[in-house]
């Protein structure tokens, strides 16, 4: 009986570690570019949809940076969602179309997107890009996303945090973890599953796909749920490496709030849908659903390593108590493989954003994240919260729409 328990403690985190390693190693090499046809082509009729809840601090800068980044004729629509500030007025002054939504009973980014879609439906574009109010598109990204969305029905830009040398080492490590998830592992998922999860910002859709998507929800991870819904309907979101979207990194306190929301939403979906997706993928012989399900079975990076270390400690006690050493050795080998994969990702893609001296503080990062995961066990965070913007007071209302 103790042997069975020991092997369970080894195989559950060990399997996740090995699958994580496979995604990372498969994602070290960039994907082939897909977005713009050879020789160029006419720009599609495009709309950029920006859901915005109390974004007066950043919306003007975001719209100013979009100028010159969008193909000629692109429409920009700001949904001022349950705002108590000047978001709508600033958006209009910057030349964007603005619609205001006031529905205190229905909170969440999904409701804002559905509201904006209804406004766009009066004169539908060929493609829609969803951009968060504090994000910046790189040059050429909008055109690449639009062409890929029309060709594949859904597309996702590479979504990263801006790297600042002056940022706290803990924030730098957190941003590197996002790079692993949203670039390196995303490439691996693309190769395994033929499509990837969505990241909430920098995602693009053909109008036909967007018009029929189930958007109106307050789910903490509405982007992941949308990717699953689209996958079940036969649409795979393609990672478009010719497009990138970035947002400024938050401070230490705001970063942990941000990760609490992102990872809490991910874990909610993983617990309820990972195994059913694996089963659906096997039953329907769907590489995409199977790949999404397996991806969901891998916890966020810090939690994965904490689980492995906890398992190793328990298995060490088993071994020292006269039980088998095989499970300890197996889990240690899986953890070593995953650590090597992370180091390879750092060598290939992460050195510019994460100095080696900060990488060596990874154990402190795990300790920093531990209270977050303990909080998931004690309480369940059920509402969307927006990360505090630069210059906003710590007491700012953060009940809705954006990360």
Short mmCIF file of C-alpha atoms in Angstrom, two decimals:
data_model
loop_
_atom_site.label_atom_id
_atom_site.label_comp_id
_atom_site.label_asym_id
_atom_site.label_seq_id
_atom_site.Cartn_x
_atom_site.Cartn_y
_atom_site.Cartn_z
CA UNK A 1 0.00 0.00 0.00
CA UNK A 2 2.82 2.40 0.89
CA UNK A 3 4.55 1.55 -2.38
CA UNK A 4 1.41 2.53 -4.32
CA UNK A 5 1.22 5.83 -2.43
CA UNK A 6 4.90 6.51 -3.08
CA UNK A 7 4.61 5.88 -6.80
CA UNK A 8 1.50 8.08 -6.95
CA UNK A 9 3.44 10.89 -5.28
CA UNK A 10 6.14 10.43 -7.92
CA UNK A 11 4.12 9.87 -11.07
CA UNK A 12 1.54 12.68 -10.76
CA UNK A 13 4.00 15.59 -10.56
CA UNK A 14 6.60 13.63 -12.53
CA UNK A 15 4.28 13.20 -15.49
CA UNK A 16 3.41 16.91 -15.46
CA UNK A 17 7.11 17.81 -15.28
CA UNK A 18 7.95 15.62 -18.26
CA UNK A 19 5.09 16.95 -20.38
CA UNK A 20 6.08 20.50 -19.43
CA UNK A 21 9.65 19.68 -20.53
CA UNK A 22 8.40 18.34 -23.86
CA UNK A 23 6.42 21.54 -24.55
CA UNK A 24 9.43 23.69 -23.67
CA UNK A 25 11.93 21.70 -25.73
CA UNK A 26 9.57 21.63 -28.72
CA UNK A 27 9.18 25.41 -28.36
CA UNK A 28 12.83 26.42 -28.39
CA UNK A 29 12.79 26.82 -32.17
CA UNK A 30 10.60 29.61 -33.64
CA UNK A 31 7.59 28.69 -35.75
CA UNK A 32 7.39 29.46 -39.43
CA UNK A 33 5.86 32.86 -40.10
CA UNK A 34 2.29 32.65 -41.33
CA UNK A 35 0.64 36.04 -41.26
CA UNK A 36 1.38 38.02 -44.43
CA UNK A 37 1.14 36.37 -47.85
CA UNK A 38 4.21 36.49 -50.09
CA UNK A 39 4.21 39.70 -52.11
CA UNK A 40 1.73 41.35 -49.75
CA UNK A 41 -1.99 41.82 -50.24
CA UNK A 42 -4.66 44.37 -49.63
CA UNK A 43 -5.31 45.06 -45.97
CA UNK A 44 -8.53 43.47 -44.73
CA UNK A 45 -11.30 45.52 -43.18
CA UNK A 46 -10.13 45.47 -39.57
CA UNK A 47 -11.44 46.63 -36.20
CA UNK A 48 -9.49 46.87 -32.94
CA UNK A 49 -11.72 46.34 -29.90
CA UNK A 50 -10.45 47.69 -26.56
CA UNK A 51 -12.45 46.82 -23.41
CA UNK A 52 -11.68 49.47 -20.78
CA UNK A 53 -12.77 49.75 -17.15
CA UNK A 54 -11.54 52.96 -15.46
CA UNK A 55 -8.53 53.24 -17.77
CA UNK A 56 -8.14 57.03 -17.83
CA UNK A 57 -4.53 56.66 -16.67
CA UNK A 58 -3.46 54.67 -19.74
CA UNK A 59 -6.06 54.77 -22.52
CA UNK A 60 -4.73 57.98 -24.12
CA UNK A 61 -1.20 56.62 -24.33
CA UNK A 62 -2.42 53.30 -25.73
CA UNK A 63 -4.44 54.98 -28.47
CA UNK A 64 -1.58 57.35 -29.32
CA UNK A 65 0.81 54.41 -29.72
CA UNK A 66 -1.67 52.65 -32.01
CA UNK A 67 -1.43 55.51 -34.50
CA UNK A 68 0.77 54.40 -37.34
CA UNK A 69 0.64 50.77 -36.18
CA UNK A 70 -2.68 49.97 -37.85
CA UNK A 71 -3.46 49.42 -41.53
CA UNK A 72 -5.24 52.31 -43.22
CA UNK A 73 -8.97 52.32 -42.57
CA UNK A 74 -8.80 50.32 -39.33
CA UNK A 75 -11.56 51.15 -36.87
CA UNK A 76 -10.71 51.45 -33.19
CA UNK A 77 -13.56 50.89 -30.73
CA UNK A 78 -13.21 51.52 -26.98
CA UNK A 79 -15.85 49.96 -24.75
CA UNK A 80 -15.93 52.15 -21.64
CA UNK A 81 -17.27 49.49 -19.30
CA UNK A 82 -18.85 50.58 -16.01
CA UNK A 83 -16.43 53.50 -15.80
CA UNK A 84 -16.34 56.11 -13.05
CA UNK A 85 -13.58 58.17 -14.65
CA UNK A 86 -12.79 59.96 -17.94
CA UNK A 87 -12.01 56.86 -20.01
CA UNK A 88 -14.79 57.59 -22.53
CA UNK A 89 -13.95 61.28 -22.91
CA UNK A 90 -10.23 60.60 -23.41
CA UNK A 91 -10.99 57.89 -25.97
CA UNK A 92 -13.14 60.30 -27.99
CA UNK A 93 -10.50 63.04 -27.81
CA UNK A 94 -8.00 60.56 -29.24
CA UNK A 95 -10.25 59.88 -32.23
CA UNK A 96 -11.51 56.42 -31.31
CA UNK A 97 -15.10 55.30 -31.51
CA UNK A 98 -16.39 54.93 -27.95
CA UNK A 99 -19.42 53.13 -26.59
CA UNK A 100 -20.32 53.20 -22.92
CA UNK A 101 -21.70 50.23 -21.05
CA UNK A 102 -23.31 50.56 -17.63
CA UNK A 103 -24.47 47.30 -16.10
CA UNK A 104 -23.28 46.88 -12.52
CA UNK A 105 -24.95 43.49 -12.23
CA UNK A 106 -22.82 41.90 -14.94
CA UNK A 107 -19.09 42.40 -14.38
CA UNK A 108 -16.26 41.12 -16.49
CA UNK A 109 -14.31 41.56 -19.67
CA UNK A 110 -16.44 39.04 -21.54
CA UNK A 111 -19.54 41.22 -21.18
CA UNK A 112 -17.62 44.24 -22.48
CA UNK A 113 -16.44 42.26 -25.53
CA UNK A 114 -19.98 41.09 -26.28
CA UNK A 115 -21.23 44.68 -26.00
CA UNK A 116 -18.55 45.90 -28.41
CA UNK A 117 -19.33 43.08 -30.82
CA UNK A 118 -22.99 44.12 -30.92
CA UNK A 119 -21.92 47.65 -31.87
CA UNK A 120 -19.55 46.40 -34.59
CA UNK A 121 -22.28 44.13 -36.00
CA UNK A 122 -23.97 47.17 -37.50
CA UNK A 123 -21.13 47.24 -40.06
CA UNK A 124 -19.09 44.09 -39.52
CA UNK A 125 -15.34 44.11 -40.29
CA UNK A 126 -13.56 41.13 -41.81
CA UNK A 127 -11.42 40.67 -38.69
CA UNK A 128 -11.35 41.86 -35.09
CA UNK A 129 -8.31 42.28 -32.84
CA UNK A 130 -8.91 42.39 -29.08
CA UNK A 131 -6.39 44.59 -27.28
CA UNK A 132 -6.26 45.37 -23.58
CA UNK A 133 -6.23 49.03 -22.60
CA UNK A 134 -2.65 49.06 -21.30
CA UNK A 135 -1.08 47.09 -24.14
CA UNK A 136 1.05 48.01 -27.14
CA UNK A 137 1.20 46.29 -30.53
CA UNK A 138 4.56 46.01 -32.26
CA UNK A 139 4.86 47.40 -35.81
CA UNK A 140 3.31 45.10 -38.40
CA UNK A 141 1.46 43.07 -35.78
CA UNK A 142 -2.04 44.21 -36.67
CA UNK A 143 -1.71 43.28 -40.35
CA UNK A 144 -0.14 39.90 -39.52
CA UNK A 145 -2.86 39.08 -36.99
CA UNK A 146 -5.65 40.13 -39.35
CA UNK A 147 -4.41 37.97 -42.23
CA UNK A 148 -3.84 34.95 -39.96
CA UNK A 149 -7.26 35.36 -38.34
CA UNK A 150 -8.98 35.44 -41.71
CA UNK A 151 -7.00 32.42 -42.91
CA UNK A 152 -7.27 30.34 -39.70
CA UNK A 153 -10.37 31.92 -38.08
CA UNK A 154 -8.47 32.73 -34.86
CA UNK A 155 -4.95 33.95 -34.10
CA UNK A 156 -2.91 34.94 -31.07
CA UNK A 157 0.03 37.33 -30.90
CA UNK A 158 3.02 36.64 -28.67
CA UNK A 159 1.99 38.30 -25.38
CA UNK A 160 4.80 39.37 -23.05
CA UNK A 161 5.52 41.81 -20.24
CA UNK A 162 8.01 44.57 -20.96
CA UNK A 163 11.36 43.85 -19.37
CA UNK A 164 12.86 46.57 -17.17
CA UNK A 165 16.37 46.18 -15.77
CA UNK A 166 15.32 48.18 -12.70
CA UNK A 167 12.42 45.85 -11.89
CA UNK A 168 12.55 43.69 -8.79
CA UNK A 169 14.27 40.31 -9.39
CA UNK A 170 11.02 38.61 -8.34
CA UNK A 171 9.12 40.55 -11.01
CA UNK A 172 11.83 39.74 -13.57
CA UNK A 173 11.50 36.03 -12.80
CA UNK A 174 7.71 36.32 -13.03
CA UNK A 175 8.04 37.96 -16.45
CA UNK A 176 10.38 35.18 -17.54
CA UNK A 177 7.76 32.62 -16.44
CA UNK A 178 5.28 34.44 -18.71
CA UNK A 179 7.77 34.22 -21.58
CA UNK A 180 8.01 30.47 -21.06
CA UNK A 181 4.23 30.12 -21.00
CA UNK A 182 3.23 32.58 -23.74
CA UNK A 183 6.08 32.04 -26.19
CA UNK A 184 8.17 28.93 -25.61
CA UNK A 185 5.45 26.57 -24.40
CA UNK A 186 2.96 28.13 -26.82
CA UNK A 187 5.22 27.10 -29.71
CA UNK A 188 5.31 23.60 -28.25
CA UNK A 189 1.53 23.47 -27.92
CA UNK A 190 1.18 24.72 -31.50
CA UNK A 191 3.38 21.87 -32.70
CA UNK A 192 1.65 19.26 -30.56
CA UNK A 193 -1.98 20.37 -30.79
CA UNK A 194 -2.10 22.43 -33.98
CA UNK A 195 -3.41 25.41 -32.03
CA UNK A 196 -2.87 27.21 -28.74
CA UNK A 197 -4.81 28.71 -25.82
CA UNK A 198 -5.72 32.40 -26.07
CA UNK A 199 -4.06 35.03 -23.87
CA UNK A 200 -6.81 37.65 -23.59
CA UNK A 201 -4.99 40.45 -25.41
CA UNK A 202 -3.50 40.44 -28.90
CA UNK A 203 -6.00 37.82 -29.99
CA UNK A 204 -7.72 38.14 -33.37
CA UNK A 205 -10.71 36.51 -35.04
CA UNK A 206 -12.42 36.44 -38.37
CA UNK A 207 -15.77 38.16 -38.07
CA UNK A 208 -17.67 34.91 -38.59
CA UNK A 209 -15.81 33.34 -35.67
CA UNK A 210 -16.15 36.39 -33.44
CA UNK A 211 -19.84 36.85 -34.23
CA UNK A 212 -20.71 33.36 -32.97
CA UNK A 213 -18.30 33.17 -30.02
CA UNK A 214 -19.74 32.81 -26.52
CA UNK A 215 -18.25 35.97 -25.01
CA UNK A 216 -20.65 37.24 -22.35
CA UNK A 217 -19.29 35.81 -19.10
CA UNK A 218 -17.47 36.83 -15.94
CA UNK A 219 -15.10 33.88 -15.94
CA UNK A 220 -11.69 34.63 -14.41
CA UNK A 221 -9.99 33.04 -17.44
CA UNK A 222 -12.44 33.90 -20.19
CA UNK A 223 -9.67 33.68 -22.79
CA UNK A 224 -8.84 30.05 -21.95
CA UNK A 225 -12.52 29.15 -21.88
CA UNK A 226 -12.99 30.81 -25.27
CA UNK A 227 -10.12 28.78 -26.74
CA UNK A 228 -11.71 25.57 -25.43
CA UNK A 229 -15.13 26.53 -26.82
CA UNK A 230 -13.61 27.34 -30.20
CA UNK A 231 -11.63 24.10 -30.17
CA UNK A 232 -14.77 22.09 -29.54
CA UNK A 233 -16.34 23.88 -32.51
CA UNK A 234 -13.38 22.97 -34.72
CA UNK A 235 -11.44 26.26 -34.63
CA UNK A 236 -7.77 26.28 -33.61
CA UNK A 237 -6.16 29.55 -32.56
CA UNK A 238 -2.77 29.83 -34.27
CA UNK A 239 0.24 31.46 -32.64
CA UNK A 240 1.35 34.28 -34.96
CA UNK A 241 5.01 34.99 -34.20
CA UNK A 242 4.99 37.87 -36.64
CA UNK A 243 2.87 39.76 -34.12
CA UNK A 244 3.58 40.74 -30.53
CA UNK A 245 1.78 42.63 -27.81
CA UNK A 246 3.38 43.92 -24.62
CA UNK A 247 2.29 45.60 -21.43
CA UNK A 248 4.30 47.29 -18.71
CA UNK A 249 5.36 45.10 -15.83
CA UNK A 250 3.69 45.81 -12.50
CA UNK A 251 5.32 46.31 -9.12
CA UNK A 252 5.85 43.44 -6.71
CA UNK A 253 2.50 43.79 -4.89
CA UNK A 254 0.50 44.26 -8.09
CA UNK A 255 2.33 41.39 -9.80
CA UNK A 256 1.22 38.94 -7.13
CA UNK A 257 -2.38 40.19 -7.47
CA UNK A 258 -2.12 39.76 -11.23
CA UNK A 259 -0.79 36.23 -10.92
CA UNK A 260 -3.46 35.35 -8.36
CA UNK A 261 -6.16 36.19 -10.90
CA UNK A 262 -4.49 34.57 -13.92
CA UNK A 263 -3.45 31.38 -12.17
CA UNK A 264 -6.66 31.12 -10.17
CA UNK A 265 -8.71 31.24 -13.35
CA UNK A 266 -6.42 28.73 -15.05
CA UNK A 267 -6.67 26.30 -12.13
CA UNK A 268 -10.47 26.58 -12.04
CA UNK A 269 -10.64 25.54 -15.68
CA UNK A 270 -7.95 22.87 -15.29
CA UNK A 271 -9.75 21.17 -12.40
CA UNK A 272 -13.07 21.07 -14.21
CA UNK A 273 -12.07 20.54 -17.84
CA UNK A 274 -8.58 19.08 -18.28
CA UNK A 275 -9.49 15.40 -17.98
CA UNK A 276 -12.78 15.76 -19.93
CA UNK A 277 -10.81 17.44 -22.75
CA UNK A 278 -8.29 14.61 -22.80
CA UNK A 279 -11.14 12.11 -22.96
CA UNK A 280 -12.90 14.08 -25.73
CA UNK A 281 -9.67 14.31 -27.69
CA UNK A 282 -9.11 10.56 -27.52
CA UNK A 283 -12.73 9.74 -28.29
CA UNK A 284 -12.97 12.18 -31.22
CA UNK A 285 -9.39 11.54 -32.36
CA UNK A 286 -8.83 15.28 -32.02
CA UNK A 287 -5.18 16.19 -31.71
CA UNK A 288 -6.22 19.72 -30.74
CA UNK A 289 -8.55 18.88 -27.85
CA UNK A 290 -6.12 16.26 -26.55
CA UNK A 291 -3.27 18.77 -26.66
CA UNK A 292 -5.31 21.45 -24.85
CA UNK A 293 -6.32 18.93 -22.19
CA UNK A 294 -2.74 17.79 -21.62
CA UNK A 295 -1.61 21.43 -21.46
CA UNK A 296 -4.19 22.10 -18.76
CA UNK A 297 -2.88 19.17 -16.72
CA UNK A 298 0.41 21.05 -16.23
CA UNK A 299 0.09 23.54 -13.33
CA UNK A 300 1.62 27.02 -13.52
CA UNK A 301 5.42 26.89 -13.40
CA UNK A 302 5.99 27.87 -9.76
CA UNK A 303 3.21 25.60 -8.52
CA UNK A 304 4.57 22.71 -10.60
CA UNK A 305 8.01 23.02 -9.02
CA UNK A 306 6.58 23.44 -5.52
CA UNK A 307 4.52 20.27 -5.99
CA UNK A 308 7.62 18.42 -7.17
CA UNK A 309 9.71 19.62 -4.23
CA UNK A 310 6.97 18.67 -1.79
CA UNK A 311 6.74 15.24 -3.38
CA UNK A 312 10.50 14.81 -3.18
CA UNK A 313 10.48 15.66 0.53
CA UNK A 314 7.77 13.08 1.19
CA UNK A 315 9.50 10.43 -0.91
CA UNK A 316 12.81 11.09 0.83
CA UNK A 317 11.07 10.32 4.11
CA UNK A 318 9.71 7.11 2.57
CA UNK A 319 13.19 6.09 1.48
CA UNK A 320 14.84 6.89 4.79
CA UNK A 321 12.08 4.96 6.52
CA UNK A 322 13.12 1.78 4.76
CA UNK A 323 10.68 1.97 1.85
CA UNK A 324 11.54 1.94 -1.88
CA UNK A 325 13.83 4.57 -3.39
CA UNK A 326 12.55 4.13 -6.94
CA UNK A 327 9.79 6.80 -6.74
CA UNK A 328 12.23 9.36 -5.28
CA UNK A 329 14.74 8.71 -8.06
CA UNK A 330 12.04 8.89 -10.76
CA UNK A 331 10.66 12.22 -9.51
CA UNK A 332 14.15 13.67 -9.06
CA UNK A 333 14.96 12.72 -12.66
CA UNK A 334 11.77 14.41 -13.92
CA UNK A 335 12.50 17.55 -11.89
CA UNK A 336 16.06 17.64 -13.22
CA UNK A 337 14.77 17.33 -16.78
CA UNK A 338 12.29 20.18 -16.26
CA UNK A 339 14.98 22.37 -14.66
CA UNK A 340 17.25 21.72 -17.63
CA UNK A 341 14.42 22.66 -20.01
CA UNK A 342 13.85 25.94 -18.15
CA UNK A 343 17.57 26.70 -18.30
CA UNK A 344 17.58 25.94 -22.03
CA UNK A 345 14.65 28.36 -22.49
CA UNK A 346 16.60 31.00 -20.58
CA UNK A 347 19.67 30.47 -22.76
CA UNK A 348 17.66 30.66 -25.99
CA UNK A 349 15.05 33.32 -25.21
CA UNK A 350 15.31 34.73 -21.70
CA UNK A 351 18.78 36.18 -21.12
CA UNK A 352 17.84 39.67 -22.29
CA UNK A 353 14.99 39.98 -19.81
CA UNK A 354 16.39 38.00 -16.89
CA UNK A 355 20.00 38.43 -15.74
CA UNK A 356 21.68 35.31 -14.41
CA UNK A 357 21.92 36.83 -10.93
CA UNK A 358 18.11 37.14 -10.88
CA UNK A 359 17.63 33.62 -12.22
CA UNK A 360 19.62 32.30 -9.27
CA UNK A 361 16.94 33.76 -6.98
CA UNK A 362 14.37 31.26 -8.29
CA UNK A 363 14.06 29.55 -4.86
CA UNK A 364 13.04 32.92 -3.36
CA UNK A 365 10.48 33.28 -6.15
CA UNK A 366 8.97 29.91 -5.23
CA UNK A 367 8.75 30.98 -1.59
CA UNK A 368 7.15 34.27 -2.72
CA UNK A 369 4.46 32.39 -4.63
CA UNK A 370 3.72 29.83 -1.88
CA UNK A 371 1.19 32.02 0.03
CA UNK A 372 -0.67 32.60 -3.24
CA UNK A 373 -1.21 28.86 -3.73
CA UNK A 374 -2.12 28.31 -0.09
CA UNK A 375 -4.73 31.05 -0.57
CA UNK A 376 -6.30 29.06 -3.41
CA UNK A 377 -6.90 26.23 -0.95
CA UNK A 378 -8.38 28.44 1.77
CA UNK A 379 -10.45 30.81 -0.35
CA UNK A 380 -11.85 30.93 -3.84
CA UNK A 381 -11.49 34.18 -5.74
CA UNK A 382 -14.58 34.51 -7.86
CA UNK A 383 -14.45 37.96 -9.43
CA UNK A 384 -12.32 39.56 -12.09
CA UNK A 385 -9.93 42.22 -10.76
CA UNK A 386 -8.00 44.74 -12.81
CA UNK A 387 -4.33 45.33 -12.04
CA UNK A 388 -3.60 48.77 -10.62
CA UNK A 389 -2.18 51.14 -13.24
CA UNK A 390 0.82 53.42 -12.73
CA UNK A 391 -0.21 56.51 -10.79
CA UNK A 392 -3.41 55.00 -9.43
CA UNK A 393 -3.92 54.80 -5.66
CA UNK A 394 -3.82 51.39 -4.02
CA UNK A 395 -7.53 51.70 -3.17
CA UNK A 396 -8.62 52.00 -6.82
CA UNK A 397 -11.68 49.98 -7.71
CA UNK A 398 -10.46 46.89 -9.51
CA UNK A 399 -13.59 44.89 -9.98
CA UNK A 400 -13.82 44.37 -13.70
CA UNK A 401 -12.64 44.11 -17.18
CA UNK A 402 -8.86 44.08 -17.61
CA UNK A 403 -5.73 42.46 -16.34
#
